XYZ file of C-alpha atoms in Angstrom:
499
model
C 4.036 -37.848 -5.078
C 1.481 -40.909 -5.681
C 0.759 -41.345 -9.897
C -1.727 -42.978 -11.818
C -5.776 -43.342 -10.950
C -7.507 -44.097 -7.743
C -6.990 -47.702 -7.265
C -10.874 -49.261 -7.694
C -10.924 -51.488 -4.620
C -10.902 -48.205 -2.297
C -15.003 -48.289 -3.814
C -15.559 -51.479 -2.132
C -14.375 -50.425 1.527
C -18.063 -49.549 2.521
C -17.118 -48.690 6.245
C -14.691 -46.375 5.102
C -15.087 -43.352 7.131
C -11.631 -41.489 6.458
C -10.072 -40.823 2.953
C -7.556 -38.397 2.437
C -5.443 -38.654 -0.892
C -4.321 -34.818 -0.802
C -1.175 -33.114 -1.840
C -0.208 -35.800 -4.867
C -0.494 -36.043 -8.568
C -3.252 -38.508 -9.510
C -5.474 -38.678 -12.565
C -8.307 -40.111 -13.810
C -12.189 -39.907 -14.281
C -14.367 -39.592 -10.863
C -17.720 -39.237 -10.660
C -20.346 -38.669 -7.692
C -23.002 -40.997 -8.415
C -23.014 -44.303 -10.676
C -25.105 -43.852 -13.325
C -24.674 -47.114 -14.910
C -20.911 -47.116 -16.388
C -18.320 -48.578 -14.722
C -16.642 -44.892 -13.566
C -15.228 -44.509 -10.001
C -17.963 -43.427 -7.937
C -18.047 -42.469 -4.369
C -22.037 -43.062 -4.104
C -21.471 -46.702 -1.808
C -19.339 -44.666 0.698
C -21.933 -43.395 2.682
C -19.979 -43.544 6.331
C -17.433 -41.174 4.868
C -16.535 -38.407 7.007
C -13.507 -36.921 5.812
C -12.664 -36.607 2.001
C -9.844 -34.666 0.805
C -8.759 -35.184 -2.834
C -7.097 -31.693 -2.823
C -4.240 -30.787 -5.435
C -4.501 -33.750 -7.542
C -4.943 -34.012 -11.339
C -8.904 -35.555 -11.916
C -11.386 -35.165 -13.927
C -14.846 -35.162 -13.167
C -17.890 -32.316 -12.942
C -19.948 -32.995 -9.400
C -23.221 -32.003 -8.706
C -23.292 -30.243 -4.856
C -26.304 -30.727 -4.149
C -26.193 -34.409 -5.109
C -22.785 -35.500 -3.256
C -24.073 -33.707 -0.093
C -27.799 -35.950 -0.551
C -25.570 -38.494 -0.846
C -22.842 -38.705 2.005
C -24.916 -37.551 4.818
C -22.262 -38.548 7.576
C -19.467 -35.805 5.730
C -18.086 -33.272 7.761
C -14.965 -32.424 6.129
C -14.703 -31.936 2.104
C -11.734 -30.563 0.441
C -11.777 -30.728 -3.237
C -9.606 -27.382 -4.012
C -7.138 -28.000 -6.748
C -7.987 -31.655 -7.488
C -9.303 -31.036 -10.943
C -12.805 -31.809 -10.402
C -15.342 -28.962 -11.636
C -18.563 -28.842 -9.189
C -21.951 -27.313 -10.379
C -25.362 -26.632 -8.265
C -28.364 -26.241 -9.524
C -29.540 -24.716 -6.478
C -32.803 -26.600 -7.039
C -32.184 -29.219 -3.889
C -31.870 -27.456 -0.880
C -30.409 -30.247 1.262
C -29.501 -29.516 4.590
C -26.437 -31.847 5.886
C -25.410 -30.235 9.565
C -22.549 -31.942 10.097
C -20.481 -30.006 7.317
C -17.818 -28.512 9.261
C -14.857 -27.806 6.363
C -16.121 -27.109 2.980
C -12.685 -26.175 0.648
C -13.549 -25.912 -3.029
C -11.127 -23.645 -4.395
C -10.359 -23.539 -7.869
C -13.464 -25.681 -8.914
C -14.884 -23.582 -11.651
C -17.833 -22.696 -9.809
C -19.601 -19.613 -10.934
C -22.787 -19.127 -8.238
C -23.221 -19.252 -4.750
C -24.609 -22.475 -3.738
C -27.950 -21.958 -1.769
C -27.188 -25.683 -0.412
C -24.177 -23.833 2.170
C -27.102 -21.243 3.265
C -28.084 -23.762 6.833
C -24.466 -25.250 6.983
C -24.677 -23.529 11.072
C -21.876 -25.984 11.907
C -19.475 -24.844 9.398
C -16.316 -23.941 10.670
C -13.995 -23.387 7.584
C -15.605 -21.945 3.856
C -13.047 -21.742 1.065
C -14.546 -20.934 -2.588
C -11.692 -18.935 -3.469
C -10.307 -18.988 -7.085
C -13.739 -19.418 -8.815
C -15.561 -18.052 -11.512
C -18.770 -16.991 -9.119
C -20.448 -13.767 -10.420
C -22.668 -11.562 -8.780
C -23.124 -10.397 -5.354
C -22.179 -11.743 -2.176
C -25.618 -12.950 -0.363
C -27.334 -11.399 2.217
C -27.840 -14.751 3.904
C -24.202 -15.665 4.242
C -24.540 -14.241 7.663
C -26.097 -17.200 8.828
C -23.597 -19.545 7.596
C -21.799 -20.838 10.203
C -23.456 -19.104 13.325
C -22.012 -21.933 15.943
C -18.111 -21.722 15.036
C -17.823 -19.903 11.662
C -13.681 -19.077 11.637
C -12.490 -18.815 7.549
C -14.198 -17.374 5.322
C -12.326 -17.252 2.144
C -14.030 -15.914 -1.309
C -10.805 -14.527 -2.710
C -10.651 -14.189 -7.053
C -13.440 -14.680 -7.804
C -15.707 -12.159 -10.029
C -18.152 -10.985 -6.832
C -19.526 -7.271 -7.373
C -21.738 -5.343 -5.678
C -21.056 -4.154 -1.438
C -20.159 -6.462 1.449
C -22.514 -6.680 3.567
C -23.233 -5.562 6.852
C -23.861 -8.983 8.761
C -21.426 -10.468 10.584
C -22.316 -9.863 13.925
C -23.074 -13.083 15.028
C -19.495 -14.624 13.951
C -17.750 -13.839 17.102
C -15.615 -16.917 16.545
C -14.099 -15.681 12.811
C -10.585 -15.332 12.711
C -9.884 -14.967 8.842
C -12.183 -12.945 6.190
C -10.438 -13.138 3.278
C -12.189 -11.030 -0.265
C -9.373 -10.137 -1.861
C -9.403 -10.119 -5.733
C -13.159 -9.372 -6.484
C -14.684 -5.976 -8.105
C -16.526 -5.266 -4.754
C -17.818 -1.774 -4.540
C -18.907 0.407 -1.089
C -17.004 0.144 2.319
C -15.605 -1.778 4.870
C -18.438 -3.683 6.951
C -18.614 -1.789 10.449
C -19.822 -5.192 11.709
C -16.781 -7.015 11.703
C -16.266 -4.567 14.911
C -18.110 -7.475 16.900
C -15.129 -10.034 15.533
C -13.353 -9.924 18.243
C -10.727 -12.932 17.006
C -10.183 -11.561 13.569
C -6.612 -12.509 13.086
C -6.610 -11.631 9.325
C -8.794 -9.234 7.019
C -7.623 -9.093 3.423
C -9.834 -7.020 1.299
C -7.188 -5.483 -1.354
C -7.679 -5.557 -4.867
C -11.185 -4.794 -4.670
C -12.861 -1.251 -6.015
C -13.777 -0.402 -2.105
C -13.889 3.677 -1.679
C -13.777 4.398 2.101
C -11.282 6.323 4.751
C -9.143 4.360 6.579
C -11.535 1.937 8.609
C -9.352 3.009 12.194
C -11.963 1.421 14.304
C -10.320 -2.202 13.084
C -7.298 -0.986 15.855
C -9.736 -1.957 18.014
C -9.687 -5.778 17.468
C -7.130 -7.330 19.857
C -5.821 -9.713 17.791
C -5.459 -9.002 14.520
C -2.430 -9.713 12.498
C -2.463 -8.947 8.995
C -4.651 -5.865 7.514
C -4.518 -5.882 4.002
C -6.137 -3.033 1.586
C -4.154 -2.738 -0.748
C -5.167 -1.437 -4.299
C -8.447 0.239 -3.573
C -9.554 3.253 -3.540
C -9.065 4.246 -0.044
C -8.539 7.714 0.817
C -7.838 10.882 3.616
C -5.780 10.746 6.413
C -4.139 7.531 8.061
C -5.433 8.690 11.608
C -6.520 7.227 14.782
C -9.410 8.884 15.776
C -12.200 6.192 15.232
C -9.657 4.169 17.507
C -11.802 3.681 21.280
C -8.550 2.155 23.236
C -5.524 3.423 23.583
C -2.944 1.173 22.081
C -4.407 0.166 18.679
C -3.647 -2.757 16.437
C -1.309 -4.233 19.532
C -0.849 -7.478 17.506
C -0.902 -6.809 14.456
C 2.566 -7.782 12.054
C 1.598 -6.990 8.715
C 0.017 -3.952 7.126
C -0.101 -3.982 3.355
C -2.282 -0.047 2.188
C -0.294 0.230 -0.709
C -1.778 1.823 -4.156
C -4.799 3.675 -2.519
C -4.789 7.575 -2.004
C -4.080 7.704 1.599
C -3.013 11.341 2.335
C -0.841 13.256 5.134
C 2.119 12.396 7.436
C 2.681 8.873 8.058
C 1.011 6.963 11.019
C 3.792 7.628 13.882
C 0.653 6.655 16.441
C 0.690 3.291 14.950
C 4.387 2.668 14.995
C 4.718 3.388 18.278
C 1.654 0.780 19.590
C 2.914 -2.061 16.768
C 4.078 -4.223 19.619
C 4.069 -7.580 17.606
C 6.807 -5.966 15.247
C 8.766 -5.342 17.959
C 12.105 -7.998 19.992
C 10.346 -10.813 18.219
C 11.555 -14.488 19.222
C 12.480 -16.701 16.432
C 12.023 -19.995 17.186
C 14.999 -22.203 15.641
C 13.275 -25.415 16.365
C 10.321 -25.490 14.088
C 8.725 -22.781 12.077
C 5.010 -21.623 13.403
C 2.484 -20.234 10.830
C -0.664 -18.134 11.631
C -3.165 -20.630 11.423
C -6.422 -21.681 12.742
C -6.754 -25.648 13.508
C -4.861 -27.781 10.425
C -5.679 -24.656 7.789
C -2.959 -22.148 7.316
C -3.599 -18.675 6.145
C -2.228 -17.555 2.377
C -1.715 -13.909 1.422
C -0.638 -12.549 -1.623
C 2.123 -9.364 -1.277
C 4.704 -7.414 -2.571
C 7.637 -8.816 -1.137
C 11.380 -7.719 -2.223
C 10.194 -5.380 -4.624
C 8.028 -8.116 -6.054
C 5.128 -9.488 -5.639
C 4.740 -13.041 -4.400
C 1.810 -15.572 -2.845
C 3.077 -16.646 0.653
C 0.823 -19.627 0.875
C 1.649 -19.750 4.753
C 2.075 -17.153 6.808
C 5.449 -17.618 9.082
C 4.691 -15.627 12.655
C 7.942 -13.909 12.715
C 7.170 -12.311 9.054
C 6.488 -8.444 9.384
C 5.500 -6.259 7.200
C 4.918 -2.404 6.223
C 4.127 -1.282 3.382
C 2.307 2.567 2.690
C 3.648 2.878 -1.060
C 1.966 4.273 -3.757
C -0.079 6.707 -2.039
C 0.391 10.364 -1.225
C 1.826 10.705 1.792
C 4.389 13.381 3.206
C 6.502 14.838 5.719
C 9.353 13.293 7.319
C 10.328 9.971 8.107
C 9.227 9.492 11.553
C 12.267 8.459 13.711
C 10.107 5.963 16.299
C 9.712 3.185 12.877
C 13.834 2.250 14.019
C 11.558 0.762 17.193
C 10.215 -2.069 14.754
C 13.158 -4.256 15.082
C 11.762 -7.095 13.827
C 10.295 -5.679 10.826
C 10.929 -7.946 7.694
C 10.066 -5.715 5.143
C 9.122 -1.561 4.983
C 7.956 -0.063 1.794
C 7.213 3.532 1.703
C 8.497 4.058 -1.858
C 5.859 6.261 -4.519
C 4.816 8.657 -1.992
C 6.119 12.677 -1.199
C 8.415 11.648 1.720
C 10.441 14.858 2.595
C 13.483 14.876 4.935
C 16.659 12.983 5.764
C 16.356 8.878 6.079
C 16.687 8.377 9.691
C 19.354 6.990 11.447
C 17.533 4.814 13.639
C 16.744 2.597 10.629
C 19.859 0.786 11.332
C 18.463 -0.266 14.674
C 15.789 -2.827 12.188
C 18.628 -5.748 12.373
C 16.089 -7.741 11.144
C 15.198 -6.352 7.976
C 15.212 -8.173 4.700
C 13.898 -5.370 2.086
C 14.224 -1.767 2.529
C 12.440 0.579 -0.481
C 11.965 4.336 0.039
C 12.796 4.822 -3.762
C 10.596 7.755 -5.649
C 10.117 10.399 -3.432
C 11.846 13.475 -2.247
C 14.317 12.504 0.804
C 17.446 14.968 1.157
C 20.850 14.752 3.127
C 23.379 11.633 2.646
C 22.398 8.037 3.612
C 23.196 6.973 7.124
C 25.894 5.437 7.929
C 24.080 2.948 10.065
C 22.493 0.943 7.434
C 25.799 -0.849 6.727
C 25.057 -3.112 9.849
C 21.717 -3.956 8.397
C 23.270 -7.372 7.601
C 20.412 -9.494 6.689
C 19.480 -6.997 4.054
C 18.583 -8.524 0.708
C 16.473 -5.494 -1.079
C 17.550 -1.797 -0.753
C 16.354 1.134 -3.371
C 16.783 4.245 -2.484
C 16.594 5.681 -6.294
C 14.698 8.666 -7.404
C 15.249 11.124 -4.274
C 17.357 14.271 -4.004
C 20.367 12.101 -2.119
C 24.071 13.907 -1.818
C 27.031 12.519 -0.538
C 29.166 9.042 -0.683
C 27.341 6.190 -0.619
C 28.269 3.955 2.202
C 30.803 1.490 1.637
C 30.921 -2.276 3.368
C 29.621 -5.161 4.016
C 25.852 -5.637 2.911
C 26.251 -2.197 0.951
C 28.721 -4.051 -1.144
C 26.118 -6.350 -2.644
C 23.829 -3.542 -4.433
C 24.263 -2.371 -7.890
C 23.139 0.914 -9.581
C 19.410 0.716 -9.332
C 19.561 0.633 -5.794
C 21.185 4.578 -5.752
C 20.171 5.661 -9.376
C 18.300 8.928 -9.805
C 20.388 10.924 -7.193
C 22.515 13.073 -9.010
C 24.018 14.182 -6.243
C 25.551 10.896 -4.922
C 29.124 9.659 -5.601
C 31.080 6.314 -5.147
C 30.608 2.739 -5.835
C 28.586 1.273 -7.386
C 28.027 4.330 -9.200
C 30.212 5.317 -12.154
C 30.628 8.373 -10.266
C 33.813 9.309 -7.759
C 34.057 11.220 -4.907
C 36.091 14.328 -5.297
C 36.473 13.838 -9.103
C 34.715 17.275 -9.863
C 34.572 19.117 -6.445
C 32.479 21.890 -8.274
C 30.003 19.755 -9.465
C 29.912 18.173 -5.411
C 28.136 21.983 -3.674
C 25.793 22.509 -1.110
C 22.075 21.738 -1.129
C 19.660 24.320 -1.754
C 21.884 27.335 -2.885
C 20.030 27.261 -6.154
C 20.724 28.501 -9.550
C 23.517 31.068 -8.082
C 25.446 28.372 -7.113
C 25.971 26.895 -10.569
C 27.642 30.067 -12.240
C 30.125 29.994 -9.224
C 29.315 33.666 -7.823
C 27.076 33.620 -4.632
C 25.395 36.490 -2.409
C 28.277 35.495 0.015
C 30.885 37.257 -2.366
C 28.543 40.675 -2.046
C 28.028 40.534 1.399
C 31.438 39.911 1.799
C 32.470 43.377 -0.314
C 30.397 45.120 1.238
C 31.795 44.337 4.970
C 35.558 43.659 3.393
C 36.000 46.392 0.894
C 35.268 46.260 -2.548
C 38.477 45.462 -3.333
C 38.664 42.624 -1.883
C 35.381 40.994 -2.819
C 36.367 41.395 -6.647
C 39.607 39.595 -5.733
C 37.377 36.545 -3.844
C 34.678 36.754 -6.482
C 37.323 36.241 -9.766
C 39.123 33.749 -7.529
C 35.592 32.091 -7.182
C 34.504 32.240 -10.615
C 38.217 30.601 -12.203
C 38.438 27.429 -9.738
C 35.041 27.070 -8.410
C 34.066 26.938 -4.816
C 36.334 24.438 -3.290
C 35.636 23.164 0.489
C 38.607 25.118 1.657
C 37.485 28.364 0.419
C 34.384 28.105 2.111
C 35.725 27.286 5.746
C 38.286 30.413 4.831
C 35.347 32.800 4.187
C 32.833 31.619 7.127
C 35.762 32.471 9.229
C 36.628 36.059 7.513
C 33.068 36.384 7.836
C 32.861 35.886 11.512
C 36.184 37.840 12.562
C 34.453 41.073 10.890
C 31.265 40.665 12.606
C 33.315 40.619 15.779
C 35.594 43.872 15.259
C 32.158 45.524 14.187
C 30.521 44.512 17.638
C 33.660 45.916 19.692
C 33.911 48.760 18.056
C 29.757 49.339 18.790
């Protein structure tokens, strides 16, 4: 939490080769090169190494091209957040080899510098948060060719396709594009990444089917595509081995147009969501070296930037899409799973039962679509559950009472008509004709059923117009139906014997 400027004297340590003032909330003017005031200038520290002047508060515009001419011995820079603007002409093509770590995130840039085109030692690229226009360079495949692992162009303003040409990065674990305008599909090249432990390419414009082959990559962890315009089936066929995506722990392909059931092949192989160990000593992030990986997610119904990624954090989310069918019962196997979000789709069916078996879940949305039958019973025990909304489905029945369940308000059950109890306004048993069976339709409602013809017909007339005005004064109550199921059944049997 250091204040104030940069004292002056660190200018005068000319054997300096480590400088790292990162993480605090210093000010002041700082400029590259000295030409002829009296500024702060980092031109005299030419055995630098390592400068990090990340999340700080300067001022200052730098010239690439000229800091890199400049300290030839860097291999690590990390100006992201500090303040500092950097331009490039892209007039001196210097070519410093040692670069390993280049972070300049949120430094108003606003072109790709040609001066990172023969950085082949570069490990770590981060030009995230910029203003850079235009499209992303067919050369950037040959950034980085010895130990490329992070490449991070996230918000930026980068149109156009991604290319196809990332063979030769067979050491990348993190490809991060996220918040652009790009156009076209996912690269098939990123097939040859075979430690790709993150690919984040939502919030682009990216029209494509589900790119399945990516189940292929052994240790991938997070897939995100969310709001694109993704589309068909969420199948496995372009899938070569026969467990796919057997590490991965969070899958974000919200707000696309993914059609069909939902992926019960890929529940069952998501082994990494699966009798995860915490580790109560000290938390461990997904990371590669000293960089942690950021994402940015709906979590608990909102969305939120988790600037590191904790290992034990797993997540599903499939909403806003247009999926249907039934809620496969294999997703209770996920036991670990953190969040699930399958809300906005055409769900059909009863919520299973087996989602009670997800001890650890935190947020649980399957609100706006068309589930039936009465919520299980066995999401009481979900005790470490913060979100639930279940609203906008065709719901009947009392709403489970205890523990966790205890904690939600209305929005959580709202848009059910057919549920009762707390916290709803509505009680149990208050109006037991207003409480009948699903699906007997408009019949139903006036109080007079086929039941009560069928029933005169096999009784007698008589009787059925006795039933029927019993019906149509008090309703249907629950009694009267067991009463007439077994009249029912008695008949059928004295018609049999007499047969």
């Amino acid at each position: 939490m250091f204040q104030g400027n940069m004292p002056l004297e660190l200018f005068s340590l000319q054997s300096l080769e480590y400088l790292s003032l990162g993480n605090n909330q210093l000010t002041g003017q700082i400029d590259v090169l000295d030409n002829g005031s009296h500024l702060q200038t980092f031109q005299q520290l030419t055995n630098l190494s390592i400068l990090d002047l990340s999340y700080n508060n300067f001022r200052g515009d730098w010239e690439l091209d000229a800091l890199l001419s400049s300290l030839t011995n860097l291999q690590v820079l990390t100006l992201s957040h500090s303040g500092i603007s950097i331009t490039t002409s892209n007039a001196n093509h210097h070519v410093n080899p040692n670069i390993r770590m280049l972070s300049l995130a949120s430094c108003s840039l606003k072109v790709f510098p040609v001066s990172i085109r023969a950085l082949t030692n570069l490990q770590y690229l981060n030009l995230s948060n910029n203003d850079i226009q235009g499209h992303i360079p067919e050369w950037i495949g040959e950034i980085g060719k010895n130990h490329l692992s992070v490449l991070d162009l996230s918000y930026n303003s980068i149109t156009g396709t991604i290319p196809n040409v990332y063979e030769d990065w067979s050491e990348l674990e993190g490809f991060v594009l996220n918040g652009n305008r790009l156009q076209g599909k996912v690269p098939t090249s990123l097939y040859n990444c075979k430690n790709l432990r993150i690919i984040n390419l939502g919030n682009n414009q990216l029209s494509d089917t589900f790119p399945g082959w990516l189940g292929d990559l052994p240790k991938l962890q997070a897939l995100v595509l969310r709001s694109n315009n993704f589309h068909g089936g969420i199948d496995v066929t372009s899938s070569k081995v026969k467990f796919p995506f057997p590490s991965l722990r969070v899958i974000d392909l919200s707000h696309n147009g993914f059609v069909g059931q939902l992926p019960t092949k890929y529940f069952q192989n998501f082994n990494a969501m699966k009798n995860v160990v915490k580790n109560n000593t000290k938390p461990e992030y997904l990371s590669t070296g000293s960089t942690y990986y950021s994402i940015t997610i709906a979590m608990k119904g909102v969305e939120q930037h988790v600037p590191r990624i904790l290992v034990e954090l797993t997540i599903v989310d499939l909403s806003n899409n247009k999926l249907k069918g039934e809620i496969p019962y294999i997703l209770g196997n996920l036991n670990s799973l953190k969040e699930l979000n399958l809300s906005h789709n055409s769900l059909t069916g009863r919520i299973p039962h087996s989602l009670g078996n997800i001890s650890e879940i935190e947020s649980l949305d399957l609100s706006w679509n068309q589930l039936t039958g009465e919520i299980p019973q066995s999401l009481v025990d979900l005790t470490n559950l913060e979100v639930l909304n279940l609203s906008q489905n065709h719901l009947v029945g009392h709403i489970p009472q205890g523990k966790q369940f205890d904690t939600f308000d209305n929005y959580s059950f709202g848009g059910n008509p057919k549920l009762c109890g707390l916290p709803l306004t509505k009680k149990c048993g208050e109006h037991p004709h207003e409480l009948q069976l699903e699906g007997d339709g408009d019949e139903e409602e006036s109080g007079f059923t086929w039941k009560v013809v069928v029933m005169g017909y096999r009784c007698g007339v008589l009787l059925g117009i006795v039933l029927g005005y019993l019906m149509l004064s008090i309703g249907r109550p629950k009694w009267f139906n067991a009463i007439a199921d077994v009249a029912d059944h008695m008949i059928l049997n004295r018609q049999n014997n007499r047969r």
